[in-house]
mmCIF file of C-alpha atoms in Angstrom:
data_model
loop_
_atom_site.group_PDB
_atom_site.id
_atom_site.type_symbol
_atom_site.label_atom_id
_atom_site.label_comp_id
_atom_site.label_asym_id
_atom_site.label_seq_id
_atom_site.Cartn_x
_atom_site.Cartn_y
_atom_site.Cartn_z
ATOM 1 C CA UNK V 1 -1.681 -23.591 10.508
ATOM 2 C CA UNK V 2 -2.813 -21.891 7.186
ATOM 3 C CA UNK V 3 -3.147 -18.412 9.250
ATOM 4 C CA UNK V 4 0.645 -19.075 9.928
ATOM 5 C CA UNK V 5 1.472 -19.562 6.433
ATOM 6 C CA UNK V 6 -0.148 -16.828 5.692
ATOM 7 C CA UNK V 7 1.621 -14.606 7.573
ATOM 8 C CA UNK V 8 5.148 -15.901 6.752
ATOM 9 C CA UNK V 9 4.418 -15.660 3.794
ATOM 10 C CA UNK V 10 3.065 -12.433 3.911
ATOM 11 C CA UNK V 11 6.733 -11.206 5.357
ATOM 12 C CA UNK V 12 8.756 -13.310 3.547
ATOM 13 C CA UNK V 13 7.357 -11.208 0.006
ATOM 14 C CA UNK V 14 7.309 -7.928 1.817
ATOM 15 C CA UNK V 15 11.145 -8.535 2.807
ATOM 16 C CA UNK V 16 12.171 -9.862 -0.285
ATOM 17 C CA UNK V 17 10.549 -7.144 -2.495
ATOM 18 C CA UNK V 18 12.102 -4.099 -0.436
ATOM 19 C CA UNK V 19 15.449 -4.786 -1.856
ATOM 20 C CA UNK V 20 14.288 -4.644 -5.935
ATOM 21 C CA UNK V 21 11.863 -1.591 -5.206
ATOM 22 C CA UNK V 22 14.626 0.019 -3.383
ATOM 23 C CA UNK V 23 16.757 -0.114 -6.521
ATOM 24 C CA UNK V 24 13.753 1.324 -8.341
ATOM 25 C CA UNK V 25 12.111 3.930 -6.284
ATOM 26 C CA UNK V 26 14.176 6.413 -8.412
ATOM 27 C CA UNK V 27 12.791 5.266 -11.909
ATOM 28 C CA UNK V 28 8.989 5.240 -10.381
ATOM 29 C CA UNK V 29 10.028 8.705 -8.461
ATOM 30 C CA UNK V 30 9.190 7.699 -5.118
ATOM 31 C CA UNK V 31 11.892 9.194 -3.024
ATOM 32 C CA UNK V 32 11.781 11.385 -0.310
ATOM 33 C CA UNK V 33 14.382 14.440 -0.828
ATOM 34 C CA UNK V 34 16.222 16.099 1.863
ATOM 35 C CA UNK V 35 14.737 19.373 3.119
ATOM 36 C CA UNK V 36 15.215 21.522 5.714
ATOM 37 C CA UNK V 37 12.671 19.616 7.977
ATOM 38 C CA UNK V 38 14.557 15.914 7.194
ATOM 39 C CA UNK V 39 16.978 14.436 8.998
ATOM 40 C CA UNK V 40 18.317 12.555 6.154
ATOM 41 C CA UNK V 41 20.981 14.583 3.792
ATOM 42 C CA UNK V 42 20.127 12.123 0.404
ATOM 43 C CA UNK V 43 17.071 10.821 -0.972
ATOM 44 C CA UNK V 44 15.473 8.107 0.742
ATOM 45 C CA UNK V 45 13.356 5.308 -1.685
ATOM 46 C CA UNK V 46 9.637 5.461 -0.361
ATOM 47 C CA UNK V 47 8.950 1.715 -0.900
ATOM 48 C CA UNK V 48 7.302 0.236 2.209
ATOM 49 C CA UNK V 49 4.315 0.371 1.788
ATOM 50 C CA UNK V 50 4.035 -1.164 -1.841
ATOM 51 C CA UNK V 51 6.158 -3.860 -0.680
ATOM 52 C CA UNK V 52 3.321 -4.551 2.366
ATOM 53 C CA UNK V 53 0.520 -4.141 0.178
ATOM 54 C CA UNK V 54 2.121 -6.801 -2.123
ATOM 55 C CA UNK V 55 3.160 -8.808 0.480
ATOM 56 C CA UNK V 56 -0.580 -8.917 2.354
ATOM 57 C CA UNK V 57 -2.455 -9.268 -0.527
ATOM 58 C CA UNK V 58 -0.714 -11.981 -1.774
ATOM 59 C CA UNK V 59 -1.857 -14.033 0.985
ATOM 60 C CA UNK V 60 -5.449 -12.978 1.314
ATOM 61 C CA UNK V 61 -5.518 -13.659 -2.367
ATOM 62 C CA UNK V 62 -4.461 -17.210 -1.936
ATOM 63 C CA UNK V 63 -6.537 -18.188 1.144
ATOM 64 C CA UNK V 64 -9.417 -15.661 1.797
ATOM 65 C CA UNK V 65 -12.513 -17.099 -0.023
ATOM 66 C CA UNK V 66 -13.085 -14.327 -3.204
ATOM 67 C CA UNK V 67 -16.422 -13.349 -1.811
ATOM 68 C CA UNK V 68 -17.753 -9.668 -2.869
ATOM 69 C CA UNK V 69 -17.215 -8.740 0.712
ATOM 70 C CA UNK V 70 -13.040 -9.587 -0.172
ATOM 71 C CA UNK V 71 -13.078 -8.157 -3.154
ATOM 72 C CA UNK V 72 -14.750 -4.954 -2.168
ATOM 73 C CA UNK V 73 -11.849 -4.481 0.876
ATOM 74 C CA UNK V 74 -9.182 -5.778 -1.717
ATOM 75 C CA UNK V 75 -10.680 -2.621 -4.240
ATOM 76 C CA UNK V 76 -10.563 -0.705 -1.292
ATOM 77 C CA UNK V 77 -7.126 -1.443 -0.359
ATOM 78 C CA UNK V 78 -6.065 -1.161 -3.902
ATOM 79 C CA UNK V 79 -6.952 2.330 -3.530
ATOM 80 C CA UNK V 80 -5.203 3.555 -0.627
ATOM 81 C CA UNK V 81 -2.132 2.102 -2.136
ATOM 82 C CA UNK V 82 -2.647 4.145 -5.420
ATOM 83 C CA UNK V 83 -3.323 7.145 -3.677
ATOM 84 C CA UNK V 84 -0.552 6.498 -1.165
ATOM 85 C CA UNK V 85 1.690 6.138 -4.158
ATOM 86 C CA UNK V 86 0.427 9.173 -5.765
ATOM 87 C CA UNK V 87 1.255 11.164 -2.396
ATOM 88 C CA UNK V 88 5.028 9.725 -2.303
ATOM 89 C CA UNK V 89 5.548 10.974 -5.861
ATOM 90 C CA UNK V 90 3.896 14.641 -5.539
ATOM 91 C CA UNK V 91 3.105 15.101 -1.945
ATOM 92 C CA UNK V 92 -0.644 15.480 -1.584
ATOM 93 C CA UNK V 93 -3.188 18.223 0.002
ATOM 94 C CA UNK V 94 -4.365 16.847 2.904
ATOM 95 C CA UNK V 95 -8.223 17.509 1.467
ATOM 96 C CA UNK V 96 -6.868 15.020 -1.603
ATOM 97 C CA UNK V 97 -5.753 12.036 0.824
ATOM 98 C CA UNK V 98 -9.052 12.251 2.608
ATOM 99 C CA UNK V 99 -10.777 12.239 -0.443
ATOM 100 C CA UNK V 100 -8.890 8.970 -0.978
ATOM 101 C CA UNK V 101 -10.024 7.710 1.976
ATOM 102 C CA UNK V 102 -13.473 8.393 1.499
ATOM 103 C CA UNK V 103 -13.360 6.856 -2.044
ATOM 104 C CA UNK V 104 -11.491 3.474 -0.146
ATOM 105 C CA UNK V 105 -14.396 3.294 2.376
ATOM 106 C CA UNK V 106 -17.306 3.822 -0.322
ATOM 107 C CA UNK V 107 -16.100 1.052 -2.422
ATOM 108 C CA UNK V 108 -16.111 -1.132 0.880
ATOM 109 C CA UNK V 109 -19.230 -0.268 1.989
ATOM 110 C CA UNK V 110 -21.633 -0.318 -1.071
ATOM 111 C CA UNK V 111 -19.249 -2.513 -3.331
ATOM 112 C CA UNK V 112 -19.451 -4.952 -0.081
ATOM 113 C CA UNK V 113 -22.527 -4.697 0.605
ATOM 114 C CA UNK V 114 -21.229 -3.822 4.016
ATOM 115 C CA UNK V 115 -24.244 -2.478 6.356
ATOM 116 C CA UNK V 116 -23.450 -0.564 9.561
#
């Protein structure tokens, strides 16, 4: 039952929060232009994913035990948002996201204490 409350939850905040971020994306420049290789002809708010970040965390937050295995993935997490953020507003060198990446999977691993 509480990993179904989780989850409508979970939806429930990532729908409602697309709406207000929508209305935003312009004032925290996260819109995708129009270019030559879009299909859309006006700028299109790049809000997804902070609205599914929000809306998973929130959960996890509420009902996953704050071990330092949780809070290592939730540091992790928290930085492939940022960067994923940082991409929509400046469009990022591939080398740059990976670097991201990297940095996400570090934390996880020896901010964990994860062993593989």
């Amino acid at each position: 039952m509480d990993l179904l409350l989780a989850f409508i939850l979970a939806m429930v905040l990532t729908m409602a929060l697309i709406p207000p971020l929508m209305r935003r994306a312009g004032a925290l420049h996260v819109l995708d232009d129009p270019g030559l290789r879009k299909v859309h002809d006006h700028p299109v708010p790049r809000v997804g994913g902070i609205a599914m970040a929000i809306g998973a965390a929130v959960p996890l937050l509420l009902w996953l035990p704050l071990d330092q295995v949780a809070v290592a993935w939730l540091a992790g997490a928290l930085v492939v948002l940022l960067f994923g953020i940082w991409d929509d507003r400046v469009t990022l060198a591939p080398d740059i996201k990976f670097a991201g990446q990297v940095l996400a999977a570090l934390i996880v691993v020896f901010a964990g204490g994860v062993e593989i």
